[in-house]
Amino acid sequence: MSMKSGRAAVVVKKLLANLGYNITTISSTKPTALLSFEGNPRALRYLKKSGEFLITGKVEDGRSLFVFPLDDKNRHPFVRAVQAALDVSLIGGDEREAIRRRLMGFYSLYRPASAAEVLGAAAEEIPMLGDQPPWVVIKPWEDMSVQERIEKIIRTEREDNSQVSTAPMSVEHGCNFCGPVSGEKLSVEAERLYKIMKSIIKNGFMRHDFKDGDIRADILVQTSGNWKWLVKSGQHRVAVLSALGYREFPIRVESIVCRDEVDFWPQVLAGNYSREMALRVFDNIFSGVGVHERYWARILAEAA
């Protein structure tokens, strides 16, 4: 950058600052692409490559919203919502309203009493989470305190909601993976799914190296080497991709969690999870079985 252009940039920044805008540098992190990788994810730990990895995630192995199997189109709430929109689009119906109605049903029925219940446990089985609201979920392999989780969710919800809503909204309006939610939050979630659906239909699925450019996931590995992936970021994208019939797509690996290393998981070491409870949480997520089964049972009962 020349001295003239540098001074011009400073002037522009000052002018924008006077108008209430702040310019920040957007950084990118390029992951190592290993899209043909099909081995045991443990091997990724030993490769002489730095940074994060981009591998291919198969829909049949995906888990999102903590425990919902991604390929179960009849039970995953976001996938069901997008499917409803695709169905009404064939007859010229209101796609946004179809998504909104389906999500409204989900949020009215699926209301875990605590963060422990989200993971399929009773309050007394995970005391740290038993008296916390559903959105304060801390998995046994995460190195995080309750207060850190609360602060992160408040910040994340505010940022995510701002992508759609001009009104300041944080966790007081609810979270995307369970009810109850406010009417404003319901509209935000419906709009996010709708916009992503229309974008992927028009342009296909596109990733990039900048912030939020990838579907991010934890890889859960059994002792046998079998593995599943659990979405950490990109819940709406994976649901739309599944509803549209995508069977695989790139995912960025954030961490690799091995079942036989349970004794070294941070929350087990801290005494916040018993060894048995930690393994149960891992197995519930891995198998796609959890408290949401009760939600599905209620849907069937209401349909009968």
mmCIF file of C-alpha atoms in Angstrom:
data_model
loop_
_atom_site.group_PDB
_atom_site.id
_atom_site.type_symbol
_atom_site.label_atom_id
_atom_site.label_comp_id
_atom_site.label_asym_id
_atom_site.label_seq_id
_atom_site.Cartn_x
_atom_site.Cartn_y
_atom_site.Cartn_z
ATOM 1 C CA MET A 1 0.000 0.000 0.000
ATOM 2 C CA SER A 2 1.395 3.434 -0.960
ATOM 3 C CA MET A 3 1.614 6.337 1.485
ATOM 4 C CA LYS A 4 -1.218 8.145 -0.350
ATOM 5 C CA SER A 5 -3.545 5.175 -0.276
ATOM 6 C CA GLY A 6 -2.610 4.551 3.365
ATOM 7 C CA ARG A 7 -3.550 8.131 4.323
ATOM 8 C CA ALA A 8 -6.758 7.827 2.306
ATOM 9 C CA ALA A 9 -7.686 4.676 4.204
ATOM 10 C CA VAL A 10 -7.159 6.460 7.513
ATOM 11 C CA VAL A 11 -9.384 9.349 6.412
ATOM 12 C CA VAL A 12 -12.125 6.974 5.273
ATOM 13 C CA LYS A 13 -11.966 5.061 8.577
ATOM 14 C CA LYS A 14 -12.306 8.313 10.526
ATOM 15 C CA LEU A 15 -15.265 9.458 8.435
ATOM 16 C CA LEU A 16 -17.011 6.123 8.903
ATOM 17 C CA ALA A 17 -16.221 6.168 12.634
ATOM 18 C CA ASN A 18 -17.961 9.544 12.898
ATOM 19 C CA LEU A 19 -21.011 7.932 11.311
ATOM 20 C CA GLY A 20 -20.942 5.112 13.827
ATOM 21 C CA TYR A 21 -19.224 2.447 11.730
ATOM 22 C CA ASN A 22 -16.109 0.502 12.664
ATOM 23 C CA ILE A 23 -13.865 -1.214 10.100
ATOM 24 C CA THR A 24 -12.073 -4.363 11.176
ATOM 25 C CA THR A 25 -9.827 -6.741 9.292
ATOM 26 C CA ILE A 26 -11.504 -10.029 8.361
ATOM 27 C CA SER A 27 -9.041 -12.877 8.692
ATOM 28 C CA SER A 28 -9.207 -16.234 6.980
ATOM 29 C CA THR A 29 -7.775 -19.575 7.959
ATOM 30 C CA LYS A 30 -7.252 -22.054 5.170
ATOM 31 C CA PRO A 31 -7.794 -25.641 6.309
ATOM 32 C CA THR A 32 -5.829 -28.559 4.913
ATOM 33 C CA ALA A 33 -8.143 -30.218 2.389
ATOM 34 C CA LEU A 34 -8.323 -34.000 2.818
ATOM 35 C CA LEU A 35 -11.672 -34.578 1.133
ATOM 36 C CA SER A 36 -10.769 -38.110 0.057
ATOM 37 C CA PHE A 37 -9.860 -39.144 3.615
ATOM 38 C CA GLU A 38 -11.759 -42.252 4.732
ATOM 39 C CA GLY A 39 -9.551 -43.733 7.458
ATOM 40 C CA ASN A 40 -9.565 -43.553 11.225
ATOM 41 C CA PRO A 41 -9.740 -39.852 12.217
ATOM 42 C CA ARG A 42 -7.128 -40.489 14.893
ATOM 43 C CA ALA A 43 -4.595 -40.459 12.064
ATOM 44 C CA LEU A 44 -5.267 -36.756 11.486
ATOM 45 C CA ARG A 45 -3.576 -35.982 14.797
ATOM 46 C CA TYR A 46 -0.265 -37.273 13.512
ATOM 47 C CA LEU A 47 -0.110 -35.677 10.081
ATOM 48 C CA LYS A 48 2.659 -33.128 9.589
ATOM 49 C CA LYS A 49 0.206 -30.422 8.672
ATOM 50 C CA SER A 50 -0.741 -27.448 10.791
ATOM 51 C CA GLY A 51 -4.148 -25.935 11.383
ATOM 52 C CA GLU A 52 -7.546 -27.512 10.768
ATOM 53 C CA PHE A 53 -8.640 -30.201 8.335
ATOM 54 C CA LEU A 54 -11.391 -30.235 5.737
ATOM 55 C CA ILE A 55 -12.801 -33.710 5.197
ATOM 56 C CA THR A 56 -15.952 -35.120 3.607
ATOM 57 C CA GLY A 57 -18.889 -35.612 5.934
ATOM 58 C CA LYS A 58 -21.540 -38.110 4.914
ATOM 59 C CA VAL A 59 -25.091 -37.133 5.811
ATOM 60 C CA GLU A 60 -25.782 -40.611 7.167
ATOM 61 C CA ASP A 61 -23.053 -40.088 9.781
ATOM 62 C CA GLY A 62 -24.045 -36.564 10.807
ATOM 63 C CA ARG A 63 -25.605 -35.428 14.075
ATOM 64 C CA SER A 64 -26.881 -31.921 14.677
ATOM 65 C CA LEU A 65 -28.768 -29.936 17.309
ATOM 66 C CA PHE A 66 -26.829 -32.182 19.716
ATOM 67 C CA VAL A 67 -28.557 -35.529 19.127
ATOM 68 C CA PHE A 68 -30.743 -35.416 16.017
ATOM 69 C CA PRO A 69 -29.561 -37.732 13.205
ATOM 70 C CA LEU A 70 -29.070 -35.564 10.154
ATOM 71 C CA ASP A 71 -30.303 -38.122 7.629
ATOM 72 C CA ASP A 72 -33.555 -38.836 9.494
ATOM 73 C CA LYS A 73 -35.693 -36.505 7.418
ATOM 74 C CA ASN A 74 -38.861 -37.365 9.319
ATOM 75 C CA ARG A 75 -37.499 -36.464 12.752
ATOM 76 C CA HIS A 76 -34.885 -33.728 12.366
ATOM 77 C CA PRO A 77 -36.853 -30.503 12.982
ATOM 78 C CA PHE A 78 -34.906 -28.264 10.607
ATOM 79 C CA VAL A 79 -34.894 -30.851 7.832
ATOM 80 C CA ARG A 80 -38.645 -31.338 8.271
ATOM 81 C CA ALA A 81 -39.176 -27.583 8.046
ATOM 82 C CA VAL A 82 -37.236 -27.269 4.797
ATOM 83 C CA GLN A 83 -39.019 -30.290 3.357
ATOM 84 C CA ALA A 84 -42.347 -28.628 4.160
ATOM 85 C CA ALA A 85 -41.229 -25.558 2.209
ATOM 86 C CA LEU A 86 -40.125 -27.681 -0.747
ATOM 87 C CA ASP A 87 -43.490 -29.450 -0.743
ATOM 88 C CA VAL A 88 -45.593 -26.262 -0.786
ATOM 89 C CA SER A 89 -43.361 -24.727 -3.447
ATOM 90 C CA LEU A 90 -44.625 -27.362 -5.875
ATOM 91 C CA ILE A 91 -48.135 -25.946 -5.598
ATOM 92 C CA GLY A 92 -47.133 -22.299 -5.336
ATOM 93 C CA GLY A 93 -47.569 -22.081 -1.574
ATOM 94 C CA ASP A 94 -45.863 -19.799 0.928
ATOM 95 C CA GLU A 95 -42.464 -21.379 1.624
ATOM 96 C CA ARG A 96 -41.591 -19.051 4.494
ATOM 97 C CA GLU A 97 -44.860 -19.761 6.255
ATOM 98 C CA ALA A 98 -44.433 -23.513 5.777
ATOM 99 C CA ILE A 99 -41.047 -23.365 7.511
ATOM 100 C CA ARG A 100 -42.399 -21.145 10.261
ATOM 101 C CA ARG A 101 -45.343 -23.420 11.010
ATOM 102 C CA ARG A 102 -43.229 -26.539 11.154
ATOM 103 C CA LEU A 103 -40.708 -24.866 13.473
ATOM 104 C CA MET A 104 -43.511 -23.542 15.662
ATOM 105 C CA GLY A 105 -44.686 -27.111 16.198
ATOM 106 C CA PHE A 106 -41.180 -28.227 17.103
ATOM 107 C CA TYR A 107 -40.530 -25.422 19.578
ATOM 108 C CA SER A 108 -43.911 -25.939 21.257
ATOM 109 C CA LEU A 109 -43.264 -29.671 21.785
ATOM 110 C CA TYR A 110 -39.531 -29.986 22.407
ATOM 111 C CA ARG A 111 -38.774 -28.214 25.680
ATOM 112 C CA PRO A 112 -36.089 -29.945 27.758
ATOM 113 C CA ALA A 113 -36.221 -28.935 31.406
ATOM 114 C CA SER A 114 -32.453 -28.551 31.759
ATOM 115 C CA ALA A 115 -29.122 -28.805 29.967
ATOM 116 C CA ALA A 116 -28.722 -32.294 31.452
ATOM 117 C CA GLU A 117 -31.981 -33.413 29.847
ATOM 118 C CA VAL A 118 -30.805 -32.257 26.422
ATOM 119 C CA LEU A 119 -28.088 -34.901 26.692
ATOM 120 C CA GLY A 120 -30.527 -37.594 27.798
ATOM 121 C CA ALA A 121 -29.722 -37.419 31.521
ATOM 122 C CA ALA A 122 -31.661 -36.693 34.684
ATOM 123 C CA ALA A 123 -30.764 -33.546 36.619
ATOM 124 C CA GLU A 124 -29.050 -35.471 39.393
ATOM 125 C CA GLU A 125 -26.922 -37.454 36.933
ATOM 126 C CA ILE A 126 -25.076 -34.316 35.789
ATOM 127 C CA PRO A 127 -25.423 -31.918 38.763
ATOM 128 C CA MET A 128 -23.402 -29.211 37.013
ATOM 129 C CA LEU A 129 -26.071 -29.026 34.292
ATOM 130 C CA GLY A 130 -29.126 -30.205 36.209
ATOM 131 C CA ASP A 131 -30.158 -26.711 37.294
ATOM 132 C CA GLN A 132 -29.034 -24.912 34.144
ATOM 133 C CA PRO A 133 -31.319 -23.882 31.264
ATOM 134 C CA PRO A 134 -31.211 -26.123 28.163
ATOM 135 C CA TRP A 135 -28.876 -23.830 26.272
ATOM 136 C CA VAL A 136 -26.043 -24.254 28.828
ATOM 137 C CA VAL A 137 -25.000 -27.645 27.451
ATOM 138 C CA ILE A 138 -21.394 -28.659 28.146
ATOM 139 C CA LYS A 139 -20.338 -31.967 26.684
ATOM 140 C CA PRO A 140 -17.968 -34.093 28.792
ATOM 141 C CA TRP A 141 -15.014 -33.611 26.424
ATOM 142 C CA GLU A 142 -15.284 -29.805 26.393
ATOM 143 C CA ASP A 143 -12.901 -27.716 28.481
ATOM 144 C CA MET A 144 -15.311 -25.018 29.594
ATOM 145 C CA SER A 145 -17.011 -23.730 32.747
ATOM 146 C CA VAL A 146 -20.720 -22.993 33.098
ATOM 147 C CA GLN A 147 -20.027 -19.266 33.166
ATOM 148 C CA GLU A 148 -17.898 -19.483 30.031
ATOM 149 C CA ARG A 149 -20.677 -21.368 28.254
ATOM 150 C CA ILE A 150 -23.254 -18.794 29.293
ATOM 151 C CA GLU A 151 -21.099 -15.921 28.055
ATOM 152 C CA LYS A 152 -20.401 -17.696 24.768
ATOM 153 C CA ILE A 153 -24.067 -18.476 24.080
ATOM 154 C CA ILE A 154 -25.144 -14.915 24.868
ATOM 155 C CA ARG A 155 -22.536 -13.591 22.435
ATOM 156 C CA THR A 156 -23.254 -16.197 19.745
ATOM 157 C CA GLU A 157 -27.015 -15.767 19.873
ATOM 158 C CA ARG A 158 -26.679 -11.997 19.583
ATOM 159 C CA GLU A 159 -24.397 -12.356 16.554
ATOM 160 C CA ASP A 160 -26.515 -15.016 14.839
ATOM 161 C CA ASN A 161 -29.791 -13.169 15.341
ATOM 162 C CA SER A 162 -28.289 -9.962 13.982
ATOM 163 C CA GLN A 163 -27.836 -11.667 10.611
ATOM 164 C CA VAL A 164 -31.602 -11.533 10.172
ATOM 165 C CA SER A 165 -33.081 -9.157 12.738
ATOM 166 C CA THR A 166 -32.272 -5.472 13.137
ATOM 167 C CA ALA A 167 -33.565 -5.550 16.713
ATOM 168 C CA PRO A 168 -31.032 -6.578 19.392
ATOM 169 C CA MET A 169 -31.825 -10.157 20.391
ATOM 170 C CA SER A 170 -29.916 -12.603 22.541
ATOM 171 C CA VAL A 171 -30.637 -15.758 24.496
ATOM 172 C CA GLU A 172 -33.593 -14.238 26.361
ATOM 173 C CA HIS A 173 -35.585 -14.968 23.176
ATOM 174 C CA GLY A 174 -34.589 -18.648 23.215
ATOM 175 C CA CYS A 175 -32.144 -20.829 21.301
ATOM 176 C CA ASN A 176 -32.467 -22.546 17.941
ATOM 177 C CA PHE A 177 -32.341 -26.178 19.156
ATOM 178 C CA CYS A 178 -35.287 -26.222 21.588
ATOM 179 C CA GLY A 179 -38.296 -24.323 22.867
ATOM 180 C CA PRO A 180 -39.643 -22.146 24.170
ATOM 181 C CA VAL A 181 -38.772 -19.303 21.820
ATOM 182 C CA SER A 182 -40.285 -15.872 21.327
ATOM 183 C CA GLY A 183 -42.195 -14.968 18.194
ATOM 184 C CA GLU A 184 -39.232 -12.879 17.092
ATOM 185 C CA LYS A 185 -36.820 -15.788 17.510
ATOM 186 C CA LEU A 186 -39.169 -18.094 15.627
ATOM 187 C CA SER A 187 -39.191 -15.652 12.730
ATOM 188 C CA VAL A 188 -35.383 -15.391 12.789
ATOM 189 C CA GLU A 189 -34.926 -19.171 12.594
ATOM 190 C CA ALA A 190 -37.523 -19.529 9.833
ATOM 191 C CA GLU A 191 -35.916 -16.744 7.818
ATOM 192 C CA ARG A 192 -32.423 -18.211 8.168
ATOM 193 C CA LEU A 193 -33.576 -21.585 6.877
ATOM 194 C CA TYR A 194 -35.534 -19.962 4.055
ATOM 195 C CA LYS A 195 -32.650 -17.784 2.847
ATOM 196 C CA ILE A 196 -30.140 -20.631 2.966
ATOM 197 C CA MET A 197 -32.543 -22.914 1.134
ATOM 198 C CA LYS A 198 -33.069 -20.385 -1.672
ATOM 199 C CA SER A 199 -29.345 -19.655 -1.910
ATOM 200 C CA ILE A 200 -28.301 -23.309 -2.200
ATOM 201 C CA ILE A 201 -31.067 -24.036 -4.711
ATOM 202 C CA LYS A 202 -29.846 -21.129 -6.840
ATOM 203 C CA ASN A 203 -26.073 -21.315 -6.401
ATOM 204 C CA GLY A 204 -25.318 -24.738 -4.970
ATOM 205 C CA PHE A 205 -23.347 -25.197 -1.758
ATOM 206 C CA MET A 206 -20.305 -22.967 -1.531
ATOM 207 C CA ARG A 207 -17.762 -22.743 1.284
ATOM 208 C CA HIS A 208 -14.961 -20.248 1.953
ATOM 209 C CA ASP A 209 -12.018 -19.820 4.318
ATOM 210 C CA PHE A 210 -13.348 -16.785 6.166
ATOM 211 C CA LYS A 211 -15.278 -16.785 9.451
ATOM 212 C CA ASP A 212 -18.360 -18.992 9.315
ATOM 213 C CA GLY A 213 -17.408 -20.207 5.852
ATOM 214 C CA ASP A 214 -17.472 -23.875 6.790
ATOM 215 C CA ILE A 215 -19.663 -26.390 8.525
ATOM 216 C CA ARG A 216 -17.641 -27.096 11.667
ATOM 217 C CA ALA A 217 -17.837 -30.378 13.529
ATOM 218 C CA ASP A 218 -16.445 -32.570 16.259
ATOM 219 C CA ILE A 219 -15.478 -36.069 15.131
ATOM 220 C CA LEU A 220 -16.581 -38.815 17.539
ATOM 221 C CA VAL A 221 -14.516 -41.990 17.243
ATOM 222 C CA GLN A 222 -15.324 -45.376 18.726
ATOM 223 C CA THR A 223 -12.575 -47.789 19.757
ATOM 224 C CA SER A 224 -13.270 -49.775 16.584
ATOM 225 C CA GLY A 225 -12.463 -46.719 14.455
ATOM 226 C CA ASN A 226 -16.069 -46.118 13.392
ATOM 227 C CA TRP A 227 -16.900 -42.444 13.558
ATOM 228 C CA LYS A 228 -19.693 -39.892 13.364
ATOM 229 C CA TRP A 229 -19.579 -36.134 13.149
ATOM 230 C CA LEU A 230 -21.438 -33.668 15.354
ATOM 231 C CA VAL A 231 -22.185 -30.188 14.008
ATOM 232 C CA LYS A 232 -20.855 -27.283 16.073
ATOM 233 C CA SER A 233 -21.486 -24.513 13.561
ATOM 234 C CA GLY A 234 -23.671 -24.611 10.459
ATOM 235 C CA GLN A 235 -26.842 -26.213 11.823
ATOM 236 C CA HIS A 236 -29.069 -24.525 9.239
ATOM 237 C CA ARG A 237 -26.806 -25.342 6.294
ATOM 238 C CA VAL A 238 -26.576 -29.049 7.049
ATOM 239 C CA ALA A 239 -30.343 -29.298 7.447
ATOM 240 C CA VAL A 240 -30.976 -27.599 4.111
ATOM 241 C CA LEU A 241 -28.384 -29.772 2.381
ATOM 242 C CA SER A 242 -29.967 -32.921 3.792
ATOM 243 C CA ALA A 243 -33.478 -31.834 2.765
ATOM 244 C CA LEU A 244 -32.250 -31.043 -0.743
ATOM 245 C CA GLY A 245 -30.799 -34.535 -1.118
ATOM 246 C CA TYR A 246 -27.078 -33.874 -0.668
ATOM 247 C CA ARG A 247 -25.421 -37.041 0.588
ATOM 248 C CA GLU A 248 -22.009 -35.577 1.448
ATOM 249 C CA PHE A 249 -20.191 -32.247 1.637
ATOM 250 C CA PRO A 250 -17.039 -30.698 3.165
ATOM 251 C CA ILE A 251 -16.847 -30.284 6.944
ATOM 252 C CA ARG A 252 -14.087 -28.605 8.936
ATOM 253 C CA VAL A 253 -12.798 -30.694 11.835
ATOM 254 C CA GLU A 254 -12.603 -28.754 15.103
ATOM 255 C CA SER A 255 -11.728 -31.620 17.412
ATOM 256 C CA ILE A 256 -11.398 -35.399 17.462
ATOM 257 C CA VAL A 257 -13.053 -37.091 20.445
ATOM 258 C CA CYS A 258 -12.106 -40.716 21.115
ATOM 259 C CA ARG A 259 -14.375 -42.835 23.296
ATOM 260 C CA ASP A 260 -11.528 -44.807 24.844
ATOM 261 C CA GLU A 261 -9.958 -41.573 26.103
ATOM 262 C CA VAL A 262 -12.907 -40.836 28.393
ATOM 263 C CA ASP A 263 -10.668 -40.758 31.480
ATOM 264 C CA PHE A 264 -8.869 -37.733 30.027
ATOM 265 C CA TRP A 265 -11.938 -35.693 29.071
ATOM 266 C CA PRO A 266 -11.875 -32.345 30.947
ATOM 267 C CA GLN A 267 -15.277 -32.637 32.615
ATOM 268 C CA VAL A 268 -14.522 -36.182 33.781
ATOM 269 C CA LEU A 269 -11.179 -35.098 35.214
ATOM 270 C CA ALA A 270 -12.917 -32.190 36.967
ATOM 271 C CA GLY A 271 -15.469 -34.546 38.526
ATOM 272 C CA ASN A 272 -18.426 -32.856 36.808
ATOM 273 C CA TYR A 273 -19.265 -36.047 34.925
ATOM 274 C CA SER A 274 -18.939 -39.603 36.130
ATOM 275 C CA ARG A 275 -17.091 -41.871 33.729
ATOM 276 C CA GLU A 276 -20.282 -43.822 33.082
ATOM 277 C CA MET A 277 -22.359 -40.716 32.408
ATOM 278 C CA ALA A 278 -19.745 -39.297 30.057
ATOM 279 C CA LEU A 279 -19.749 -42.509 28.030
ATOM 280 C CA ARG A 280 -23.532 -42.524 27.955
ATOM 281 C CA VAL A 281 -23.597 -39.017 26.511
ATOM 282 C CA PHE A 282 -21.056 -40.033 23.867
ATOM 283 C CA ASP A 283 -23.081 -43.135 22.980
ATOM 284 C CA ASN A 284 -26.384 -41.235 22.867
ATOM 285 C CA ILE A 285 -24.971 -38.754 20.385
ATOM 286 C CA PHE A 286 -23.150 -41.418 18.397
ATOM 287 C CA SER A 287 -26.287 -43.543 18.020
ATOM 288 C CA GLY A 288 -28.643 -40.601 17.548
ATOM 289 C CA VAL A 289 -30.734 -41.593 20.561
ATOM 290 C CA GLY A 290 -31.728 -39.083 23.202
ATOM 291 C CA VAL A 291 -34.442 -36.985 24.763
ATOM 292 C CA HIS A 292 -35.730 -35.974 21.326
ATOM 293 C CA GLU A 293 -37.293 -39.434 21.067
ATOM 294 C CA ARG A 294 -39.948 -38.196 23.483
ATOM 295 C CA TYR A 295 -40.580 -35.207 21.232
ATOM 296 C CA TRP A 296 -41.074 -37.554 18.288
ATOM 297 C CA ALA A 297 -43.455 -39.727 20.316
ATOM 298 C CA ARG A 298 -45.575 -36.661 21.049
ATOM 299 C CA ILE A 299 -45.729 -35.799 17.341
ATOM 300 C CA LEU A 300 -46.985 -39.305 16.564
ATOM 301 C CA ALA A 301 -49.531 -39.098 19.367
ATOM 302 C CA GLU A 302 -50.912 -35.803 18.088
ATOM 303 C CA ALA A 303 -51.108 -37.144 14.541
ATOM 304 C CA ALA A 304 -53.066 -40.226 15.668
#
